[in-house]
Backbone as CSV, one residue per row, in Angstrom:
resi,resn,N_x,N_y,N_z,CA_x,CA_y,CA_z,C_x,C_y,C_z
1,UNK,14.205,-26.045,-2.286,14.665,-24.971,-1.412,14.668,-23.653,-2.187
2,UNK,14.235,-22.577,-1.525,14.149,-21.278,-2.174,15.535,-20.715,-2.441
3,UNK,15.756,-20.229,-3.655,17.021,-19.614,-4.027,16.725,-18.244,-4.645
4,UNK,17.543,-17.256,-4.278,17.354,-15.925,-4.845,17.573,-15.920,-6.351
5,UNK,18.394,-16.870,-6.828,18.658,-16.931,-8.261,17.532,-17.607,-9.035
6,UNK,16.577,-18.186,-8.320,15.433,-18.860,-8.934,14.336,-17.822,-9.173
7,UNK,14.222,-17.304,-10.395,13.316,-16.187,-10.666,11.858,-16.548,-10.428
8,UNK,11.463,-17.770,-10.766,10.068,-18.172,-10.589,9.705,-18.222,-9.109
9,UNK,10.518,-18.889,-8.318,10.259,-18.986,-6.886,10.360,-17.621,-6.218
10,UNK,11.302,-16.812,-6.667,11.487,-15.484,-6.071,10.254,-14.621,-6.287
11,UNK,9.748,-14.563,-7.517,8.577,-13.739,-7.809,7.345,-14.243,-7.066
12,UNK,7.178,-15.555,-7.030,6.020,-16.131,-6.352,6.074,-15.838,-4.857
13,UNK,7.241,-16.008,-4.251,7.378,-15.817,-2.811,7.202,-14.361,-2.421
14,UNK,7.806,-13.454,-3.180,7.671,-12.032,-2.871,6.221,-11.587,-3.013
15,UNK,5.563,-12.031,-4.079,4.156,-11.668,-4.284,3.298,-12.168,-3.132
16,UNK,3.454,-13.437,-2.770,2.656,-14.000,-1.681,2.908,-13.310,-0.360
17,UNK,4.184,-13.040,-0.060,4.523,-12.406,1.220,3.971,-10.988,1.308
18,UNK,4.071,-10.231,0.215,3.599,-8.841,0.254,2.089,-8.747,0.335
19,UNK,1.389,-9.753,-0.143,-0.064,-9.756,0.008,-0.461,-9.869,1.483
20,UNK,0.421,-10.450,2.299,0.230,-10.443,3.748,0.658,-9.105,4.343
21,UNK,1.892,-8.714,4.021,2.556,-7.618,4.721,1.922,-6.258,4.436
22,UNK,1.635,-5.967,3.162,1.163,-4.624,2.805,-0.129,-4.228,3.524
23,UNK,-1.203,-5.027,3.455,-2.420,-4.613,4.165,-2.261,-4.652,5.682
24,UNK,-1.376,-5.528,6.173,-1.154,-5.594,7.625,-0.482,-4.327,8.127
25,UNK,0.501,-3.805,7.383,1.151,-2.558,7.780,0.152,-1.411,7.815
26,UNK,-0.750,-1.370,6.855,-1.763,-0.317,6.848,-2.670,-0.436,8.059
27,UNK,-3.039,-1.656,8.398,-3.927,-1.867,9.539,-3.244,-1.469,10.849
28,UNK,-1.967,-1.823,10.993,-1.219,-1.439,12.192,-1.078,0.075,12.260
29,UNK,-0.832,0.707,11.099,-0.736,2.171,11.069,-2.026,2.812,11.572
30,UNK,-3.154,2.253,11.181,-4.447,2.759,11.641,-4.562,2.656,13.160
31,UNK,-4.075,1.558,13.718,-4.194,1.332,15.158,-3.306,2.268,15.977
32,UNK,-2.109,2.582,15.456,-1.179,3.417,16.225,-1.352,4.900,15.929
33,UNK,-2.135,5.239,14.922,-2.325,6.633,14.523,-3.027,7.408,15.643
34,UNK,-2.389,8.454,16.198,-3.063,9.256,17.224,-4.369,9.853,16.721
35,UNK,-4.456,10.098,15.411,-5.673,10.661,14.853,-6.842,9.701,14.849
36,UNK,-6.564,8.396,14.984,-7.647,7.415,15.047,-8.423,7.553,16.342
37,UNK,-7.697,7.879,17.412,-8.296,7.859,18.740,-8.491,9.248,19.335
38,UNK,-7.772,10.238,18.821,-7.820,11.558,19.424,-8.624,12.557,18.624
39,UNK,-8.183,13.787,18.687,-8.849,14.892,17.999,-8.808,14.652,16.496
40,UNK,-9.943,14.874,15.816,-9.960,14.642,14.371,-9.168,15.700,13.609
41,UNK,-8.743,16.740,14.299,-7.818,17.704,13.702,-6.407,17.169,13.915
42,UNK,-5.782,16.747,12.833,-4.502,16.059,12.963,-3.409,16.953,13.528
43,UNK,-3.519,18.250,13.361,-2.540,19.147,13.956,-2.535,19.036,15.474
44,UNK,-3.700,18.699,16.030,-3.813,18.532,17.473,-3.404,17.127,17.879
45,UNK,-3.976,16.113,17.219,-3.707,14.732,17.611,-2.253,14.348,17.373
46,UNK,-1.659,14.837,16.271,-0.252,14.551,16.013,0.629,15.184,17.083
47,UNK,0.265,16.377,17.512,1.047,17.044,18.546,0.952,16.358,19.894
48,UNK,-0.151,15.639,20.134,-0.311,14.919,21.397,0.686,13.772,21.514
49,UNK,1.038,13.176,20.383,1.996,12.057,20.412,2.801,12.054,19.119
50,UNK,3.825,12.919,19.034,4.599,13.033,17.790,5.285,11.732,17.383
51,UNK,5.722,10.934,18.353,6.425,9.688,18.025,5.499,8.721,17.294
52,UNK,4.276,8.529,17.813,3.324,7.638,17.152,2.879,8.211,15.815
53,UNK,2.795,9.535,15.721,2.410,10.164,14.457,3.431,9.849,13.374
54,UNK,4.725,9.903,13.719,5.765,9.596,12.749,5.789,8.104,12.414
55,UNK,5.542,7.244,13.422,5.483,5.808,13.162,4.323,5.478,12.241
56,UNK,3.191,6.120,12.478,2.013,5.896,11.623,2.304,6.264,10.176
57,UNK,2.946,7.407,9.963,3.268,7.835,8.604,4.214,6.855,7.933
58,UNK,5.196,6.381,8.686,6.162,5.423,8.149,5.476,4.124,7.731
59,UNK,4.572,3.624,8.574,3.867,2.372,8.270,2.957,2.535,7.052
60,UNK,2.244,3.648,6.989,1.388,3.888,5.824,2.235,3.973,4.549
61,UNK,3.341,4.686,4.637,4.203,4.853,3.461,4.640,3.506,2.909
62,UNK,5.157,2.638,3.763,5.666,1.358,3.269,4.551,0.409,2.877
63,UNK,3.408,0.515,3.520,2.265,-0.283,3.071,1.893,0.093,1.654
64,UNK,1.776,1.392,1.409,1.317,1.860,0.103,2.392,1.779,-0.964
65,UNK,3.654,1.624,-0.571,4.705,1.379,-1.557,4.807,-0.104,-1.914
66,UNK,4.436,-0.972,-0.981,4.539,-2.417,-1.219,3.336,-2.967,-1.982
67,UNK,2.171,-2.317,-1.848,0.995,-2.778,-2.588,1.253,-2.808,-4.099
68,UNK,1.874,-1.774,-4.696,2.138,-1.840,-6.134,3.024,-3.022,-6.544
69,UNK,3.978,-3.376,-5.692,4.827,-4.532,-6.017,4.001,-5.814,-5.988
70,UNK,3.131,-5.942,-4.970,2.251,-7.110,-4.906,1.310,-7.133,-6.100
71,UNK,0.797,-5.968,-6.488,-0.105,-5.893,-7.640,0.609,-6.307,-8.919
72,UNK,1.844,-5.873,-9.060,2.631,-6.258,-10.232,2.788,-7.776,-10.286
73,UNK,2.993,-8.394,-9.104,3.092,-9.851,-9.065,1.785,-10.527,-9.428
74,UNK,0.651,-9.945,-8.999,-0.651,-10.535,-9.309,-0.965,-10.494,-10.794
75,UNK,-0.368,-9.541,-11.501,-0.610,-9.464,-12.941,-0.167,-10.745,-13.647
76,UNK,0.734,-11.489,-13.034,1.167,-12.765,-13.612,0.003,-13.738,-13.743
77,UNK,-0.977,-13.631,-12.809,-2.097,-14.567,-12.794,-3.153,-14.228,-13.839
78,UNK,-3.038,-13.075,-14.490,-4.012,-12.699,-15.526,-3.324,-12.607,-16.888
79,UNK,-2.359,-13.466,-17.104,-1.680,-13.505,-18.403,-2.528,-14.194,-19.470
80,UNK,-3.457,-15.075,-19.050,-4.234,-15.858,-20.011,-5.713,-15.507,-20.009
81,UNK,-6.261,-15.125,-18.842,-7.671,-14.772,-18.730,-7.795,-13.391,-18.102
82,UNK,-8.852,-12.663,-18.479,-9.073,-11.302,-17.977,-7.837,-10.438,-18.179
83,UNK,-7.184,-10.621,-19.315,-5.892,-9.972,-19.549,-6.016,-8.450,-19.581
84,UNK,-6.873,-7.932,-20.459,-6.998,-6.482,-20.592,-7.568,-5.872,-19.323
85,UNK,-8.657,-6.451,-18.831,-9.292,-5.958,-17.609,-8.313,-5.984,-16.444
86,UNK,-7.606,-7.087,-16.290,-6.674,-7.233,-15.187,-5.524,-6.249,-15.253
87,UNK,-4.992,-6.022,-16.443,-3.844,-5.122,-16.563,-4.246,-3.657,-16.414
88,UNK,-5.449,-3.299,-16.844,-5.927,-1.933,-16.599,-6.102,-1.713,-15.098
89,UNK,-6.731,-2.672,-14.424,-6.915,-2.573,-12.972,-5.572,-2.555,-12.251
90,UNK,-4.635,-3.364,-12.740,-3.306,-3.381,-12.135,-2.605,-2.047,-12.279
91,UNK,-2.716,-1.429,-13.455,-2.123,-0.113,-13.654,-2.732,0.936,-12.748
92,UNK,-4.058,0.886,-12.580,-4.728,1.808,-11.664,-4.210,1.631,-10.240
93,UNK,-4.061,0.373,-9.836,-3.591,0.080,-8.485,-2.193,0.629,-8.253
94,UNK,-1.307,0.378,-9.185,0.088,0.802,-9.040,0.192,2.320,-8.982
95,UNK,-0.447,3.012,-9.925,-0.382,4.477,-9.956,-1.047,5.074,-8.711
96,UNK,-2.188,4.510,-8.334,-2.933,5.058,-7.206,-2.192,4.964,-5.897
97,UNK,-1.631,3.802,-5.598,-0.959,3.630,-4.306,0.345,4.399,-4.224
98,UNK,1.065,4.526,-5.338,2.277,5.338,-5.319,1.923,6.802,-5.093
99,UNK,0.835,7.260,-5.698,0.409,8.653,-5.545,-0.002,8.955,-4.113
100,UNK,-0.770,8.072,-3.506,-1.241,8.346,-2.147,-0.089,8.287,-1.157
101,UNK,0.927,7.467,-1.433,2.090,7.427,-0.559,2.835,8.751,-0.593
102,UNK,2.914,9.371,-1.771,3.605,10.661,-1.884,2.944,11.720,-1.016
103,UNK,1.631,11.619,-0.833,0.907,12.617,-0.043,1.206,12.517,1.452
104,UNK,1.875,11.450,1.880,2.201,11.319,3.295,3.187,12.387,3.757
105,UNK,3.827,13.056,2.818,4.709,14.148,3.207,3.936,15.290,3.856
106,UNK,2.615,15.294,3.698,1.827,16.328,4.367,1.775,16.089,5.873
107,UNK,1.988,14.854,6.319,1.886,14.561,7.752,2.902,15.349,8.586
108,UNK,4.209,15.281,8.267,5.142,16.066,9.086,4.924,17.567,8.958
109,UNK,4.433,18.032,7.800,4.139,19.456,7.638,3.005,19.852,8.582
110,UNK,1.973,19.020,8.606,0.827,19.310,9.466,1.224,19.272,10.937
111,UNK,2.057,18.287,11.285,2.513,18.180,12.673,3.347,19.401,13.055
112,UNK,4.240,19.844,12.172,5.126,20.971,12.483,4.328,22.254,12.617
113,UNK,3.369,22.473,11.707,2.525,23.664,11.810,1.760,23.662,13.127
114,UNK,1.272,22.491,13.523,0.511,22.404,14.760,1.350,22.672,15.988
115,UNK,2.650,22.387,15.897,3.547,22.606,17.029,3.984,24.072,17.154
116,UNK,3.964,24.799,16.041,4.553,26.140,16.037,3.543,27.264,15.827
117,UNK,2.287,26.926,15.521,1.277,27.961,15.293,-0.030,27.555,15.963
118,UNK,-0.890,28.510,16.249,-2.248,28.155,16.705,-2.912,27.273,15.657
119,UNK,-3.786,26.390,16.111,-4.377,25.401,15.212,-5.052,26.052,14.009
120,UNK,-5.819,27.113,14.252,-6.541,27.759,13.152,-5.580,28.342,12.123
121,UNK,-4.512,28.989,12.601,-3.540,29.577,11.681,-2.768,28.498,10.943
122,UNK,-2.364,27.451,11.685,-1.629,26.358,11.058,-2.458,25.662,9.995
123,UNK,-3.754,25.472,10.272,-4.621,24.818,9.302,-4.782,25.666,8.049
124,UNK,-4.875,26.977,8.243,-5.006,27.876,7.095,-3.759,27.810,6.221
125,UNK,-2.577,27.816,6.830,-1.323,27.730,6.082,-1.214,26.393,5.362
126,UNK,-1.597,25.348,6.057,-1.542,24.009,5.470,-2.450,23.923,4.245
127,UNK,-3.674,24.432,4.375,-4.621,24.380,3.259,-4.117,25.179,2.062
128,UNK,-3.471,26.316,2.323,-2.956,27.139,1.234,-1.874,26.397,0.449
129,UNK,-1.067,25.611,1.165,0.011,24.864,0.505,-0.549,23.685,-0.284
130,UNK,-1.383,22.891,0.355,-1.825,21.641,-0.260,-3.070,21.789,-1.131
131,UNK,-3.594,23.003,-1.234,-4.674,23.253,-2.185,-4.172,23.915,-3.455
132,UNK,-2.855,23.987,-3.605,-2.298,24.512,-4.851,-2.698,23.591,-6.004
133,UNK,-3.006,24.130,-7.174,-3.412,23.284,-8.310,-2.401,22.190,-8.641
134,UNK,-1.111,22.507,-8.520,-0.098,21.496,-8.820,-0.163,20.304,-7.893
135,UNK,-0.528,20.564,-6.637,-0.666,19.466,-5.671,-1.936,18.676,-5.947
136,UNK,-3.030,19.395,-6.163,-4.321,18.724,-6.359,-4.315,17.854,-7.608
137,UNK,-3.915,18.446,-8.736,-4.004,17.714,-10.000,-2.763,16.870,-10.289
138,UNK,-1.668,17.151,-9.575,-0.470,16.348,-9.776,-0.401,15.131,-8.882
139,UNK,-0.987,15.252,-7.672,-0.856,14.174,-6.697,-2.191,13.638,-6.181
140,UNK,-3.211,14.486,-6.134,-4.436,14.103,-5.429,-5.520,13.560,-6.344
141,UNK,-6.037,14.391,-7.223,-7.190,14.004,-8.052,-6.765,13.719,-9.482
142,UNK,-7.226,12.595,-10.014,-8.028,11.530,-9.379,-7.161,10.403,-8.839
143,UNK,-5.853,10.653,-8.786,-4.883,9.564,-8.639,-5.037,8.749,-7.360
144,UNK,-5.301,9.428,-6.239,-5.334,8.673,-4.988,-6.509,7.698,-4.928
145,UNK,-7.540,7.950,-5.755,-8.694,7.055,-5.747,-8.508,5.860,-6.682
146,UNK,-7.512,5.949,-7.551,-7.287,4.836,-8.477,-6.893,3.569,-7.737
147,UNK,-6.118,3.735,-6.651,-5.648,2.561,-5.918,-6.764,1.806,-5.219
148,UNK,-7.590,2.522,-4.464,-8.639,1.850,-3.696,-9.737,1.278,-4.602
149,UNK,-9.829,1.781,-5.835,-10.757,1.203,-6.800,-10.070,0.118,-7.625
150,UNK,-8.807,0.387,-8.007,-8.086,-0.551,-8.859,-7.776,-1.873,-8.192
151,UNK,-7.442,-1.851,-6.893,-7.096,-3.100,-6.214,-8.261,-4.081,-6.178
152,UNK,-9.479,-3.677,-5.764,-10.596,-4.623,-5.832,-10.857,-5.130,-7.244
153,UNK,-10.689,-4.248,-8.247,-10.901,-4.679,-9.625,-9.837,-5.687,-10.055
154,UNK,-8.598,-5.473,-9.630,-7.537,-6.430,-9.954,-7.830,-7.785,-9.317
155,UNK,-8.287,-7.772,-8.068,-8.624,-9.026,-7.398,-9.834,-9.687,-8.058
156,UNK,-10.759,-8.875,-8.574,-11.884,-9.426,-9.321,-11.385,-10.129,-10.578
157,UNK,-10.421,-9.515,-11.258,-9.849,-10.148,-12.447,-9.186,-11.471,-12.088
158,UNK,-8.479,-11.501,-10.960,-7.836,-12.748,-10.520,-8.884,-13.799,-10.202
159,UNK,-10.001,-13.385,-9.584,-11.052,-14.350,-9.260,-11.711,-14.888,-10.522
160,UNK,-11.764,-14.072,-11.581,-12.367,-14.521,-12.833,-11.522,-15.587,-13.522
161,UNK,-10.262,-15.685,-13.149,-9.417,-16.758,-13.690,-9.665,-18.070,-12.963
162,UNK,-10.398,-18.014,-11.842,-10.648,-19.218,-11.056,-9.630,-19.457,-9.964
163,UNK,-8.676,-18.526,-9.805,-7.628,-18.749,-8.804,-8.153,-18.603,-7.385
164,UNK,-9.056,-17.644,-7.147,-9.673,-17.471,-5.829,-11.177,-17.303,-6.009
165,UNK,-11.908,-17.471,-4.928,-13.358,-17.315,-4.959,-13.740,-15.835,-4.986
166,UNK,-14.997,-15.582,-5.322,-15.514,-14.233,-5.469,-15.441,-13.424,-4.176
167,UNK,-15.438,-14.109,-3.014,-15.505,-13.376,-1.758,-14.250,-12.553,-1.485
168,UNK,-13.126,-12.920,-2.102,-11.880,-12.167,-1.866,-12.008,-10.740,-2.389
169,UNK,-12.325,-10.519,-3.676,-12.516,-9.126,-4.111,-13.698,-8.446,-3.427
170,UNK,-14.735,-9.216,-3.061,-15.897,-8.622,-2.399,-15.512,-8.056,-1.034
171,UNK,-14.734,-8.808,-0.277,-14.320,-8.353,1.057,-13.416,-7.130,0.947
172,UNK,-12.486,-7.152,0.005,-11.585,-6.012,-0.168,-12.364,-4.774,-0.615
173,UNK,-13.361,-4.961,-1.465,-14.195,-3.841,-1.904,-14.939,-3.221,-0.728
174,UNK,-15.552,-4.067,0.083,-16.267,-3.560,1.261,-15.284,-2.869,2.207
175,UNK,-14.105,-3.480,2.381,-13.137,-2.936,3.320,-12.608,-1.570,2.935
176,UNK,-12.274,-1.390,1.669,-11.632,-0.149,1.255,-12.608,0.848,0.632
177,UNK,-13.399,0.411,-0.336,-14.291,1.341,-1.031,-15.437,1.788,-0.120
178,UNK,-16.047,0.827,0.591,-17.175,1.180,1.452,-16.748,2.010,2.648
179,UNK,-15.448,2.056,2.943,-14.984,2.843,4.089,-14.800,4.313,3.744
180,UNK,-14.876,4.666,2.457,-14.624,6.047,2.040,-15.548,7.044,2.749
181,UNK,-16.870,6.789,2.812,-17.737,7.773,3.480,-17.694,7.695,5.011
182,UNK,-17.022,6.692,5.557,-16.962,6.537,7.013,-15.904,7.479,7.580
183,UNK,-16.222,8.262,8.605,-15.221,9.149,9.209,-14.021,8.353,9.706
184,UNK,-12.825,8.847,9.389,-11.603,8.161,9.804,-11.517,8.126,11.322
185,UNK,-11.398,6.942,11.883,-11.345,6.781,13.327,-11.605,5.327,13.695
186,UNK,-12.082,5.065,14.899,-12.341,3.690,15.330,-13.269,2.914,14.401
187,UNK,-14.221,3.604,13.766,-15.137,2.910,12.856,-14.425,2.367,11.627
188,UNK,-13.234,2.877,11.334,-12.477,2.409,10.178,-11.846,1.047,10.431
189,UNK,-11.647,0.704,11.692,-10.897,-0.510,12.044,-11.495,-1.778,11.431
190,UNK,-12.796,-2.076,11.594,-13.309,-3.311,10.976,-13.245,-3.295,9.461
191,UNK,-13.384,-2.106,8.857,-13.319,-2.027,7.397,-11.921,-2.390,6.897
192,UNK,-10.887,-1.800,7.492,-9.533,-2.041,7.022,-8.956,-3.347,7.557
193,UNK,-9.611,-3.911,8.551,-9.159,-5.211,9.046,-9.581,-6.346,8.126
194,UNK,-10.735,-6.204,7.483,-11.242,-7.263,6.606,-10.307,-7.579,5.441
195,UNK,-9.743,-6.566,4.731,-8.832,-6.896,3.631,-7.571,-7.620,4.067
196,UNK,-7.161,-7.447,5.319,-5.987,-8.177,5.808,-6.244,-9.678,5.715
197,UNK,-7.470,-10.092,6.049,-7.838,-11.503,5.994,-7.941,-11.972,4.550
198,UNK,-8.640,-11.195,3.717,-8.863,-11.611,2.331,-7.559,-11.665,1.543
199,UNK,-6.747,-10.608,1.651,-5.495,-10.591,0.909,-4.480,-11.571,1.500
200,UNK,-4.562,-11.782,2.812,-3.701,-12.781,3.425,-4.021,-14.178,2.927
201,UNK,-5.304,-14.459,2.755,-5.716,-15.746,2.192,-5.177,-15.917,0.781
202,UNK,-5.272,-14.855,-0.019,-4.736,-14.906,-1.380,-3.231,-15.101,-1.357
203,UNK,-2.554,-14.397,-0.451,-1.110,-14.558,-0.332,-0.714,-15.973,0.039
204,UNK,-1.490,-16.589,0.927,-1.202,-17.965,1.320,-1.356,-18.914,0.148
205,UNK,-2.365,-18.684,-0.675,-2.545,-19.523,-1.865,-1.362,-19.397,-2.805
206,UNK,-0.854,-18.177,-2.968,0.301,-17.968,-3.838,1.523,-18.674,-3.264
207,UNK,1.730,-18.562,-1.957,2.890,-19.190,-1.331,2.822,-20.710,-1.388
208,UNK,1.614,-21.260,-1.409,1.462,-22.719,-1.448,1.570,-23.296,-2.854
209,UNK,1.583,-22.422,-3.857,1.737,-22.902,-5.231,3.120,-23.526,-5.415
210,UNK,3.198,-24.473,-6.321,4.509,-24.966,-6.709,5.066,-24.055,-7.794
211,UNK,6.359,-24.156,-8.016,6.962,-23.372,-9.089,6.346,-23.724,-10.440
212,UNK,6.008,-24.994,-10.613,5.411,-25.422,-11.874,4.039,-24.789,-12.064
213,UNK,3.264,-24.703,-10.980,1.945,-24.089,-11.073,2.059,-22.599,-11.396
214,UNK,3.011,-21.922,-10.780,3.228,-20.511,-11.065,3.657,-20.325,-12.524
215,UNK,4.591,-21.160,-12.974,5.097,-21.053,-14.343,4.024,-21.380,-15.374
216,UNK,3.004,-22.143,-14.971,1.967,-22.533,-15.920,1.134,-21.342,-16.384
217,UNK,1.226,-20.209,-15.673,0.469,-19.031,-16.072,1.147,-18.257,-17.200
218,UNK,2.391,-18.619,-17.523,3.014,-17.997,-18.678,2.291,-18.472,-19.935
219,UNK,2.136,-17.628,-20.939,1.513,-18.067,-22.188,2.329,-19.179,-22.824
220,UNK,1.672,-20.007,-23.616,2.386,-21.069,-24.310,3.475,-20.461,-25.173
221,UNK,4.605,-21.128,-25.195,5.749,-20.600,-25.919,5.488,-20.576,-27.417
222,UNK,5.740,-19.435,-28.029,5.680,-19.285,-29.478,7.097,-19.046,-29.981
223,UNK,7.329,-19.198,-31.274,8.665,-18.932,-31.796,9.135,-17.532,-31.413
224,UNK,10.302,-17.478,-30.809,10.872,-16.200,-30.407,10.442,-15.745,-29.033
225,UNK,9.592,-16.535,-28.344,9.130,-16.173,-27.006,9.755,-17.120,-26.002
226,UNK,10.320,-16.556,-24.963,10.983,-17.364,-23.947,10.119,-17.445,-22.703
227,UNK,9.847,-18.643,-22.239,9.125,-18.867,-20.987,9.892,-19.896,-20.180
228,UNK,9.675,-19.933,-18.865,10.427,-20.863,-18.028,9.932,-22.301,-18.165
229,UNK,10.136,-22.895,-19.348,9.665,-24.257,-19.585,10.356,-25.269,-18.680
230,UNK,11.490,-24.876,-18.132,12.225,-25.815,-17.298,11.459,-26.179,-16.041
231,UNK,10.409,-25.369,-15.729,9.631,-25.655,-14.546,8.407,-26.514,-14.837
232,UNK,8.249,-26.926,-16.034,7.063,-27.675,-16.402,6.903,-28.934,-15.585
233,UNK,8.011,-29.533,-15.190,7.948,-30.794,-14.466,8.596,-30.714,-13.095
234,UNK,8.639,-29.487,-12.521,9.257,-29.343,-11.214,8.215,-28.993,-10.177
235,UNK,8.588,-29.074,-8.936,7.732,-28.671,-7.826,8.502,-27.694,-6.975
236,UNK,7.813,-27.076,-6.066,8.459,-26.083,-5.199,9.509,-26.747,-4.329
């Protein structure tokens, strides 16, 4: 039975669950986003349905905040193989997704400008604010791209350990990286829907692991190193 005090089961369960939840929240955000279906000028589309615009921002925010936690959990699977590669990719994923989540604060600004100024004037004001060097180099470049590149690389590292097949990182790569040149809108739906399946499959594998299998990824105990050896002969 799962116990919050059981660190091995807790980490495994949270990691597996977030691999489902995080990409699903992003996909739902895409579906409810007025900008997906309406005017590609978000000042207009957000103003058409402010409630859905705020819900979309909320869903994106929590999706992109939960991905780093899931990525941190996946780093456990690269403790023995693809260690350096996996941890570099994991760091890229964590920094990238946290950075892109911070940029969601532009959504209510854009919506408010669109409600109180003509679209052209509001867009000009918005660009002046968010094109400041501190915003660009502090939050935007290159940080927001680290996540969409780092996550497929992290999954590639996990696949190199033999935990999942090659198609998992391949599908996520096609879903997120290949969608970059595609105009944001209905065409984005199949791209962002594919990673929900791939990462959900990975999450299910993590959830089906026993505690002993999860603990087996810890390095062999050396003098002065503590690992959960008590799980060596236990099951979930």
